[in-house]
Short mmCIF file of C-alpha atoms in Angstrom, two decimals:
data_model
loop_
_atom_site.label_atom_id
_atom_site.label_comp_id
_atom_site.label_asym_id
_atom_site.label_seq_id
_atom_site.Cartn_x
_atom_site.Cartn_y
_atom_site.Cartn_z
CA MET C 1 79.23 -89.84 -77.44
CA ALA C 2 79.54 -93.02 -79.50
CA VAL C 3 79.41 -91.18 -82.85
CA GLN C 4 82.63 -89.35 -81.96
CA VAL C 5 84.76 -92.49 -81.64
CA PRO C 6 85.19 -93.17 -85.39
CA LEU C 7 86.47 -89.60 -85.84
CA TRP C 8 89.32 -90.26 -83.40
CA HIS C 9 90.24 -93.50 -85.12
CA HIS C 10 90.06 -91.94 -88.58
CA TYR C 11 92.38 -89.16 -87.44
CA LEU C 12 94.83 -91.74 -86.04
CA GLN C 13 94.70 -93.76 -89.27
CA ALA C 14 95.58 -90.63 -91.25
CA ILE C 15 98.62 -90.11 -89.02
CA GLN C 16 99.68 -93.75 -89.27
CA SER C 17 99.33 -93.76 -93.06
CA ARG C 18 102.28 -91.33 -93.22
CA VAL C 19 104.55 -93.22 -90.83
CA ALA C 20 106.32 -95.34 -93.47
CA SER C 21 107.26 -92.33 -95.61
CA ARG C 22 108.33 -90.34 -92.55
CA VAL C 23 110.61 -93.13 -91.36
CA GLN C 24 112.04 -93.53 -94.86
CA ASP C 25 112.82 -89.81 -95.01
CA TYR C 26 114.36 -89.93 -91.55
CA LEU C 27 116.61 -92.89 -92.36
CA TYR C 28 117.75 -91.20 -95.57
CA ALA C 29 118.60 -88.00 -93.69
CA GLU C 30 120.29 -89.91 -90.90
CA ASN C 31 122.42 -91.80 -93.40
CA ILE C 32 123.64 -88.51 -94.88
CA LEU C 33 124.67 -87.27 -91.47
CA LEU C 34 126.30 -90.58 -90.51
CA THR C 35 128.35 -90.40 -93.71
CA VAL C 36 129.64 -86.99 -92.65
CA LEU C 37 130.37 -88.20 -89.11
CA GLU C 38 132.31 -91.17 -90.48
CA ARG C 39 134.58 -88.66 -92.18
CA VAL C 40 134.82 -86.70 -88.92
CA HIS C 41 136.02 -89.90 -87.21
CA ALA C 42 138.57 -90.49 -89.98
CA LEU C 43 139.93 -86.98 -89.45
CA ASP C 44 139.97 -87.23 -85.65
CA PRO C 45 139.51 -90.68 -84.02
CA ARG C 46 138.53 -89.02 -80.72
CA PHE C 47 135.05 -88.54 -82.19
CA LEU C 48 133.09 -91.76 -82.74
CA VAL C 49 130.01 -92.63 -84.78
CA ASP C 50 126.96 -94.00 -82.96
CA TYR C 51 125.02 -96.40 -85.18
CA SER C 52 122.69 -97.65 -82.43
CA ARG C 53 119.91 -95.17 -83.14
CA ASP C 54 116.85 -97.40 -83.56
CA LEU C 55 115.07 -95.55 -80.74
CA GLU C 56 115.40 -92.26 -82.62
CA ALA C 57 113.64 -93.70 -85.66
CA PHE C 58 110.96 -95.13 -83.37
CA GLN C 59 110.39 -91.72 -81.80
CA PHE C 60 110.42 -89.87 -85.11
CA ALA C 61 107.66 -92.18 -86.37
CA LEU C 62 105.40 -90.98 -83.54
CA ARG C 63 105.80 -87.32 -84.46
CA SER C 64 104.16 -84.96 -86.88
CA SER C 65 106.08 -81.94 -85.59
CA GLU C 66 109.36 -80.80 -87.13
CA ASP C 67 111.32 -80.00 -83.96
CA PRO C 68 115.12 -80.51 -84.20
CA LEU C 69 116.52 -83.97 -83.44
CA ASP C 70 119.62 -84.67 -81.39
CA MET C 71 122.52 -86.55 -82.97
CA GLU C 72 124.96 -87.42 -80.20
CA VAL C 73 128.62 -87.93 -81.08
CA PRO C 74 130.36 -90.17 -78.50
CA LEU C 75 133.84 -89.18 -77.44
CA TRP C 76 136.48 -91.92 -77.48
CA VAL C 77 137.48 -91.64 -73.85
CA ASP C 78 137.53 -93.96 -70.86
CA ALA C 79 134.70 -92.23 -69.03
CA GLU C 80 135.11 -94.37 -65.92
CA ALA C 81 138.66 -93.08 -65.55
CA LEU C 82 137.60 -89.44 -65.61
CA LEU C 83 137.08 -87.52 -62.38
CA ILE C 84 133.47 -86.26 -62.17
CA GLU C 85 133.59 -83.04 -60.17
CA GLU C 86 130.04 -81.97 -59.32
CA LEU C 87 129.08 -78.43 -58.52
CA GLU C 88 127.01 -77.65 -55.46
CA ALA C 89 124.36 -80.28 -54.82
CA SER C 90 120.87 -79.36 -55.97
CA GLU C 91 117.76 -80.27 -54.04
CA PRO C 92 116.45 -83.82 -54.54
CA GLY C 93 114.45 -84.02 -57.74
CA GLY C 94 115.92 -80.76 -59.05
CA SER C 95 117.47 -80.23 -62.46
CA PRO C 96 120.50 -82.33 -63.51
CA ARG C 97 123.62 -81.28 -61.62
CA LEU C 98 126.43 -79.58 -63.45
CA CYS C 99 129.85 -81.18 -63.39
CA GLN C 100 133.35 -80.91 -64.78
CA LEU C 101 135.26 -83.76 -66.38
CA GLY C 102 138.68 -83.89 -64.81
CA VAL C 103 141.69 -85.86 -66.04
CA PRO C 104 143.11 -87.51 -62.90
CA LYS C 105 146.77 -87.66 -62.14
CA GLU C 106 148.50 -91.05 -62.28
CA VAL C 107 145.94 -92.31 -64.84
CA THR C 108 147.18 -93.35 -68.27
CA GLY C 109 145.32 -93.56 -71.57
CA LEU C 110 143.83 -90.07 -71.49
CA GLU C 111 146.71 -88.26 -73.17
CA SER C 112 144.71 -87.48 -76.32
CA TRP C 113 142.29 -85.46 -74.18
CA MET C 114 145.05 -83.35 -72.61
CA THR C 115 145.86 -81.38 -75.75
CA ASP C 116 145.20 -77.63 -75.85
CA ASP C 117 142.35 -77.91 -78.36
CA VAL C 118 140.04 -79.70 -75.85
CA PHE C 119 141.77 -79.37 -72.48
CA SER C 120 142.27 -76.65 -69.89
CA THR C 121 145.01 -77.04 -67.31
CA SER C 122 143.83 -76.58 -63.75
CA THR C 123 144.88 -73.28 -62.20
CA GLU C 124 144.26 -74.62 -58.71
CA ASP C 125 146.84 -76.42 -56.64
CA THR C 126 145.29 -79.85 -56.60
CA THR C 127 146.57 -83.37 -56.21
CA LYS C 128 143.49 -84.83 -57.89
CA CYS C 129 143.68 -83.87 -61.55
CA TYR C 130 145.71 -82.09 -64.21
CA GLY C 131 142.78 -80.15 -65.57
CA HIS C 132 139.47 -80.55 -67.38
CA ILE C 133 137.95 -81.43 -70.74
CA VAL C 134 136.16 -78.24 -71.77
CA PRO C 135 132.81 -78.42 -73.66
CA ARG C 136 133.40 -75.11 -75.47
CA LYS C 137 136.71 -76.36 -76.86
CA VAL C 138 135.27 -79.75 -77.81
CA LEU C 139 132.43 -78.03 -79.69
CA ARG C 140 134.91 -75.81 -81.53
CA VAL C 141 136.96 -78.80 -82.68
CA LEU C 142 133.84 -80.71 -83.70
CA LYS C 143 132.55 -77.72 -85.68
CA ASP C 144 135.79 -77.44 -87.66
CA LEU C 145 135.75 -81.18 -88.29
CA LEU C 146 132.15 -81.08 -89.51
CA VAL C 147 132.94 -78.30 -91.97
CA ALA C 148 135.95 -80.19 -93.31
CA ALA C 149 134.00 -83.45 -93.48
CA ILE C 150 131.10 -81.85 -95.38
CA VAL C 151 133.50 -80.33 -97.93
CA HIS C 152 135.20 -83.72 -98.39
CA CYS C 153 131.92 -85.62 -98.76
CA LYS C 154 130.58 -83.16 -101.33
CA HIS C 155 133.85 -83.12 -103.29
CA HIS C 156 133.93 -86.95 -103.46
CA SER C 157 130.18 -87.23 -104.17
CA LEU C 158 129.58 -89.15 -100.94
CA ILE C 159 126.48 -87.04 -100.32
CA THR C 160 124.06 -85.56 -102.85
CA PRO C 161 124.61 -81.87 -103.70
CA GLY C 162 122.15 -79.69 -101.80
CA SER C 163 121.25 -82.44 -99.33
CA LEU C 164 122.90 -80.75 -96.34
CA SER C 165 123.18 -77.18 -95.14
CA ALA C 166 125.73 -76.02 -92.57
CA THR C 167 124.79 -72.33 -92.62
CA SER C 168 123.47 -72.49 -89.06
CA LEU C 169 126.66 -73.96 -87.54
CA ARG C 170 127.54 -71.83 -84.51
CA GLU C 171 129.77 -72.99 -81.68
CA GLU C 172 128.25 -70.36 -79.36
CA GLN C 173 125.42 -72.81 -78.77
CA LEU C 174 125.67 -76.07 -76.83
CA TYR C 175 125.11 -78.03 -80.03
CA LEU C 176 125.95 -77.77 -83.72
CA SER C 177 122.94 -77.42 -85.99
CA LEU C 178 122.77 -79.03 -89.44
CA LEU C 179 119.81 -79.02 -91.84
CA VAL C 180 119.40 -82.17 -93.94
CA PHE C 181 117.08 -82.37 -96.96
CA SER C 182 115.32 -85.68 -97.52
CA GLY C 183 113.00 -85.43 -100.49
CA TRP C 184 110.68 -82.51 -99.77
CA ARG C 185 111.20 -82.86 -96.02
CA LYS C 186 113.74 -80.80 -94.08
CA ILE C 187 115.08 -82.38 -90.90
CA ARG C 188 117.24 -80.37 -88.52
CA PHE C 189 119.79 -82.24 -86.42
CA ASN C 190 121.53 -80.82 -83.37
CA VAL C 191 124.93 -82.51 -83.21
CA VAL C 192 125.99 -82.88 -79.58
CA PRO C 193 129.30 -84.25 -78.22
CA MET C 194 128.65 -86.84 -75.55
CA VAL C 195 130.55 -88.83 -72.93
CA ARG C 196 128.93 -92.18 -72.21
CA ARG C 197 129.36 -93.25 -68.59
CA LYS C 198 128.25 -96.60 -67.16
CA HIS C 199 128.33 -95.66 -63.49
CA GLY C 200 127.89 -92.69 -61.18
CA VAL C 201 124.51 -91.27 -62.20
CA THR C 202 123.87 -88.14 -60.14
CA GLY C 203 120.49 -86.92 -58.98
CA LEU C 204 118.37 -89.61 -60.61
CA GLN C 205 115.93 -91.39 -58.34
CA ASP C 206 116.40 -94.85 -59.82
CA THR C 207 114.59 -96.43 -56.86
CA ARG C 208 111.50 -94.27 -57.38
CA LEU C 209 108.25 -96.20 -57.69
CA MET C 210 106.63 -95.61 -61.07
CA PRO C 211 103.09 -97.01 -61.22
CA GLY C 212 102.11 -97.78 -64.79
CA PHE C 213 105.58 -99.04 -65.72
CA PRO C 214 106.92 -102.58 -65.21
CA GLU C 215 108.68 -102.90 -61.87
CA GLY C 216 112.32 -101.82 -61.92
CA THR C 217 112.06 -100.16 -65.33
CA LEU C 218 114.10 -97.06 -64.51
CA SER C 219 116.81 -99.00 -62.66
CA ARG C 220 117.26 -101.31 -65.64
CA ILE C 221 117.48 -98.39 -68.05
CA ILE C 222 120.01 -96.51 -65.92
CA SER C 223 122.10 -99.67 -65.52
CA HIS C 224 122.97 -99.41 -69.22
CA GLY C 225 124.67 -96.09 -68.52
CA VAL C 226 123.95 -92.42 -69.04
CA ASP C 227 125.32 -89.70 -71.30
CA LEU C 228 127.01 -86.47 -70.27
CA VAL C 229 126.50 -83.54 -72.65
CA PRO C 230 127.50 -79.85 -72.61
CA ALA C 231 125.52 -77.73 -70.15
CA SER C 232 127.61 -74.55 -70.50
CA VAL C 233 130.96 -73.52 -71.94
CA GLN C 234 132.71 -75.12 -68.94
CA HIS C 235 130.30 -77.71 -67.55
CA TRP C 236 128.59 -80.97 -68.47
CA ARG C 237 125.29 -82.48 -67.32
CA THR C 238 123.39 -85.75 -67.49
CA SER C 239 121.42 -86.06 -70.72
CA THR C 240 117.91 -87.34 -70.07
CA GLY C 241 116.73 -87.53 -73.68
CA TYR C 242 117.87 -91.11 -74.22
CA LEU C 243 116.49 -92.23 -70.86
CA LEU C 244 113.07 -90.72 -71.57
CA THR C 245 112.95 -92.28 -75.03
CA ARG C 246 113.72 -95.67 -73.49
CA LEU C 247 110.81 -95.14 -71.08
CA LEU C 248 108.64 -94.24 -74.06
CA SER C 249 109.58 -97.48 -75.80
CA VAL C 250 108.60 -99.40 -72.65
CA LEU C 251 105.15 -97.81 -72.83
CA GLY C 252 104.95 -98.92 -76.44
CA SER C 253 105.34 -102.53 -75.35
CA LEU C 254 102.20 -102.32 -73.18
CA GLN C 255 98.65 -102.91 -74.35
CA GLY C 256 96.58 -99.79 -74.97
CA HIS C 257 96.60 -96.46 -76.77
CA ARG C 258 99.36 -94.61 -74.90
CA LEU C 259 101.56 -93.92 -77.92
CA ASP C 260 98.54 -93.40 -80.18
CA SER C 261 97.40 -90.64 -77.83
CA LEU C 262 100.80 -88.98 -78.02
CA SER C 263 100.77 -89.10 -81.83
CA ILE C 264 97.30 -87.55 -81.95
CA LEU C 265 98.16 -84.69 -79.60
CA ASP C 266 101.44 -84.01 -81.37
CA ARG C 267 99.56 -83.74 -84.66
CA VAL C 268 96.87 -81.48 -83.16
CA ASN C 269 99.58 -79.36 -81.54
CA HIS C 270 101.42 -79.00 -84.84
CA GLU C 271 98.39 -78.32 -87.03
CA SER C 272 96.02 -76.43 -84.70
CA TRP C 273 97.80 -75.08 -81.65
CA ARG C 274 100.93 -74.02 -83.60
CA ASP C 275 99.21 -73.16 -86.90
CA GLY C 276 100.96 -75.80 -88.97
CA GLY C 277 104.24 -75.36 -87.15
CA GLN C 278 104.45 -71.66 -88.05
CA GLY C 279 103.94 -70.34 -84.52
CA PRO C 280 105.66 -70.90 -81.16
CA GLY C 281 104.22 -73.42 -78.77
CA LEU C 282 104.66 -76.76 -77.11
CA ASN C 283 107.18 -79.21 -78.53
CA PHE C 284 107.37 -82.99 -78.65
CA VAL C 285 109.42 -83.15 -75.44
CA HIS C 286 106.63 -81.34 -73.56
CA LEU C 287 104.00 -83.77 -74.86
CA LYS C 288 106.21 -86.81 -74.25
CA THR C 289 106.65 -85.69 -70.65
CA VAL C 290 102.87 -85.33 -70.31
CA LEU C 291 102.42 -88.91 -71.51
CA LEU C 292 104.97 -90.23 -69.02
CA TRP C 293 103.19 -88.49 -66.14
CA ALA C 294 99.78 -89.63 -67.39
CA SER C 295 101.02 -93.22 -67.56
CA GLU C 296 102.10 -92.99 -63.93
CA LEU C 297 98.92 -91.25 -62.78
CA PHE C 298 96.70 -93.69 -64.67
CA PRO C 299 98.46 -97.04 -64.21
CA ALA C 300 95.44 -99.33 -64.82
CA PRO C 301 95.27 -101.03 -68.24
CA GLU C 302 91.58 -100.06 -68.52
CA ASP C 303 92.62 -96.39 -68.60
CA TRP C 304 94.23 -96.96 -72.01
CA ALA C 305 91.81 -99.44 -73.55
CA GLU C 306 89.80 -96.85 -75.49
CA LEU C 307 91.35 -94.25 -77.81
CA GLN C 308 89.30 -91.16 -76.94
CA GLY C 309 89.64 -91.74 -73.19
CA SER C 310 93.39 -92.28 -73.60
CA VAL C 311 93.81 -88.91 -75.31
CA TYR C 312 91.88 -87.20 -72.53
CA ARG C 313 94.20 -88.66 -69.93
CA LEU C 314 96.99 -86.70 -71.57
CA LEU C 315 94.78 -83.64 -71.98
CA VAL C 316 93.82 -83.32 -68.30
CA VAL C 317 97.47 -83.57 -67.26
CA LEU C 318 98.49 -81.03 -69.91
CA LEU C 319 95.73 -78.60 -68.95
CA CYS C 320 96.69 -78.83 -65.29
CA CYS C 321 100.35 -78.12 -66.12
CA LEU C 322 99.43 -75.13 -68.27
CA ALA C 323 97.01 -73.74 -65.65
CA THR C 324 99.65 -74.05 -62.91
CA ARG C 325 102.44 -73.00 -65.31
CA ASN C 326 104.47 -76.00 -64.19
CA LEU C 327 105.33 -79.11 -66.22
CA PRO C 328 107.66 -81.18 -64.00
CA HIS C 329 110.52 -83.02 -65.66
CA PHE C 330 109.70 -86.70 -65.33
CA LEU C 331 113.09 -87.66 -63.87
CA TYR C 332 113.78 -84.38 -62.05
CA PRO C 333 110.32 -83.31 -60.78
CA LYS C 334 111.56 -80.05 -59.23
CA HIS C 335 112.68 -78.90 -62.67
CA ASN C 336 109.88 -77.03 -64.50
CA LEU C 337 110.06 -77.52 -68.28
CA LEU C 338 107.82 -74.48 -68.87
CA GLN C 339 109.93 -72.07 -66.83
CA GLY C 340 111.96 -69.75 -69.02
CA SER C 341 110.38 -71.13 -72.20
CA GLY C 342 109.19 -67.70 -73.32
CA LEU C 343 105.86 -69.19 -74.38
CA ASP C 344 102.50 -67.45 -73.99
CA LEU C 345 101.09 -70.11 -71.67
CA ASN C 346 97.71 -68.37 -71.36
CA ALA C 347 97.20 -68.45 -75.13
CA ILE C 348 98.30 -72.09 -75.32
CA TYR C 349 95.97 -72.98 -72.46
CA GLN C 350 93.02 -71.42 -74.28
CA ARG C 351 93.70 -73.45 -77.40
CA VAL C 352 94.16 -76.71 -75.49
CA GLU C 353 91.01 -76.13 -73.42
CA HIS C 354 89.01 -75.34 -76.55
CA PHE C 355 90.18 -78.59 -78.14
CA ALA C 356 89.40 -80.60 -75.00
CA SER C 357 85.91 -79.09 -74.88
CA GLN C 358 85.13 -79.48 -78.60
CA PRO C 359 87.74 -81.66 -80.31
CA GLU C 360 85.68 -82.42 -83.40
CA GLU C 361 86.71 -79.27 -85.27
CA ALA C 362 90.43 -80.14 -85.12
CA LEU C 363 89.84 -83.82 -85.90
CA ARG C 364 87.96 -83.23 -89.16
CA ILE C 365 90.26 -84.00 -92.05
CA HIS C 366 87.75 -84.92 -94.74
CA VAL C 367 84.59 -83.36 -96.19
CA THR C 368 82.56 -86.34 -94.95
CA HIS C 369 83.38 -85.26 -91.40
CA LEU C 370 81.59 -81.93 -91.77
CA GLY C 371 78.52 -81.44 -89.66
CA ARG C 372 77.25 -79.89 -86.49
CA SER C 373 79.58 -80.30 -83.54
CA PRO C 374 78.27 -81.62 -80.24
CA PRO C 375 77.90 -79.01 -77.50
CA PRO C 376 80.96 -78.16 -75.38
CA ARG C 377 81.89 -80.82 -72.85
CA ILE C 378 82.59 -78.30 -70.09
CA ASP C 379 81.33 -74.94 -68.93
CA HIS C 380 83.31 -72.11 -67.34
CA GLY C 381 85.17 -72.68 -64.12
CA ILE C 382 87.45 -75.56 -65.04
CA LYS C 383 90.64 -73.47 -64.82
CA ALA C 384 90.21 -72.82 -61.09
CA LEU C 385 89.88 -76.56 -60.55
CA LEU C 386 92.98 -77.18 -62.66
CA GLN C 387 95.05 -74.84 -60.50
CA LEU C 388 94.56 -76.79 -57.26
CA PRO C 389 97.86 -78.76 -57.45
CA ALA C 390 99.74 -75.45 -57.35
CA SER C 391 98.42 -74.70 -53.87
CA ASP C 392 98.34 -78.29 -52.62
CA PRO C 393 100.65 -80.90 -54.24
CA ALA C 394 98.47 -83.64 -52.73
CA TYR C 395 96.06 -83.04 -55.60
CA TRP C 396 98.68 -84.40 -58.03
CA ALA C 397 97.10 -87.85 -57.72
CA THR C 398 94.88 -90.20 -59.69
CA ALA C 399 91.66 -89.31 -57.82
CA TYR C 400 92.02 -85.62 -58.66
CA PHE C 401 92.64 -86.30 -62.34
CA ASP C 402 89.70 -88.72 -62.33
CA VAL C 403 87.55 -85.74 -61.31
CA LEU C 404 88.84 -83.87 -64.36
CA LEU C 405 88.07 -86.84 -66.59
CA ASP C 406 84.55 -86.85 -65.19
CA LYS C 407 84.25 -83.13 -65.98
CA PHE C 408 85.08 -83.93 -69.61
CA GLN C 409 82.60 -86.84 -69.59
CA VAL C 410 85.22 -89.52 -70.24
CA PHE C 411 85.48 -91.19 -66.82
CA ASN C 412 84.37 -94.75 -67.56
CA ILE C 413 86.18 -96.65 -64.78
CA GLN C 414 84.34 -99.45 -63.00
CA ASP C 415 86.73 -99.92 -60.06
CA LYS C 416 84.71 -99.15 -56.91
CA ASP C 417 87.66 -97.93 -54.82
CA ARG C 418 88.66 -95.50 -57.55
CA ILE C 419 85.12 -94.23 -57.93
CA THR C 420 84.90 -93.65 -54.18
CA ALA C 421 88.22 -91.77 -54.13
CA MET C 422 87.14 -89.65 -57.11
CA GLN C 423 83.82 -88.78 -55.48
CA SER C 424 85.60 -87.79 -52.28
CA ILE C 425 87.82 -85.33 -54.15
CA PHE C 426 84.83 -84.09 -56.13
CA ARG C 427 82.94 -83.20 -52.96
CA LYS C 428 86.00 -81.41 -51.66
CA THR C 429 86.20 -79.22 -54.76
CA LYS C 430 82.49 -78.76 -55.44
CA THR C 431 82.23 -75.46 -53.60
CA LEU C 432 85.12 -73.99 -55.56
CA THR C 433 83.81 -75.00 -58.98
CA SER C 434 80.28 -73.82 -58.12
CA ALA C 435 81.58 -70.40 -57.13
CA GLU C 436 83.61 -70.05 -60.36
CA SER C 437 80.79 -71.12 -62.65
#
C-alpha cells in the first residue's frame, strides 16, 4: 500500500505545475470579455460589469476540464424594491423555486425597467404591480448589445482579432455563449443576466447543520445576498453557483487534501472517464457537489490528512450516487443533479469503479511509473452495497461510507466510536454482500 502513495502525489504535482499557466490564460480571457462588457455598459447603463470575480479564478485553477464558465452580468436595478412573486411552493429541500420579478405600483426609480424591450405589462387586474421584467426580453437585449460591443471593440482594436467568437450566440437558451481564445486554450463563457438581491432567499436551509464546515458558514454566505438568474423565458430562480463556490473556498481554508482530491478526480474524469474531454460524462459541478457532501459526511480532520484516503472519500460518495442514480444538490437535497442529464450512468459507474479498484493505470503519467499493478482492491458485489441508500436513506451517514472505505482498504481511522459504528453497519450488510459475491 505504501508504494502507491508517491504515485498520487506525483499526479497531483503534475496538475499543480500547470496551475499558473491556466490561471494566466483564464485572466487573459476574462479581461477580453470584461472589455466587451464595459462597452455593453456604455451602450446601455442598465447592464453592469462585475469585477469581483476572484472566486472564479480560484475555481478555474482547480480544474483540468474545459466545461463552460458562467459570466454573470448584474442588472442595475433596486432588487429590494422589486416584488418577488413565487410560483407554487416546492417541497422542502427541492429545486430552487421559480419566481417572477414584478415592478410594484407606487415605487419610483424602476422606470428604466418598464420599457417594452425588457418589460411585460400585467394582463391581470392587480393592485400590486404594473407588470414583470421578462428574462427572454432581457436576454434578447443583452445579445444585441454583445454583438454591437464586439464589433466596436474589434473595430477600435480593443481586443485582438480572432480572440473572441460569437457564432454560438443564441437567445433561445437561458444564457449567451461566447468562445474566447487565450493562447492555445479555448474558454467558453456563458453570459447570464443576474439580479443581485440581499434579502428574501427562498428555499435555502440556511440553518441546516453542516458538519465539516465552520459553524454558521452557510448563514454567513447567504447574508451577503443571492443572485436571481433566468430559469425560463418568463421566470427567474436563485443561482446556487456562487454560493457553492464560496463553500468550496471555505473548504480550501481548512487543513487537509479536500481540494487536492477534487483536482485529482477532475483530471482523471477529463483524461480517463471522458477520453480527454471528447466524450460525454460528469462535469466539474458534479464533482464539486461530491466533495461538498464528502466534507459533510467525513467532518474529522484526520479524514483529510492523507492524499490517497482523501480521494477515496470522494470516490465512495460518487460511486454511491452513480449506483443509486441520484446525486443530491448540496443546497437543495431533493433535487437530483443526475436526473435528466442524458448520461449513460451505467457506463460511467463502470469506469469510476474500475479506477477505484485499480487507480494506478490512470495515475501513470511517466515511463518510470510503468510496472505491474497491484491486484484489485475489491471483488464483485460492491454495487449492491452501494445501492443501499436508495432503499433506506438512513444509510446516507458516515458509518455506512466508512464501511465502503474499509472495502477499498483505505479506512485508517483510530476513533473507537467510529470504528464501532462502522462495524455495526458492516454486520448489518454482511449477508447482502456475501450473497452478491
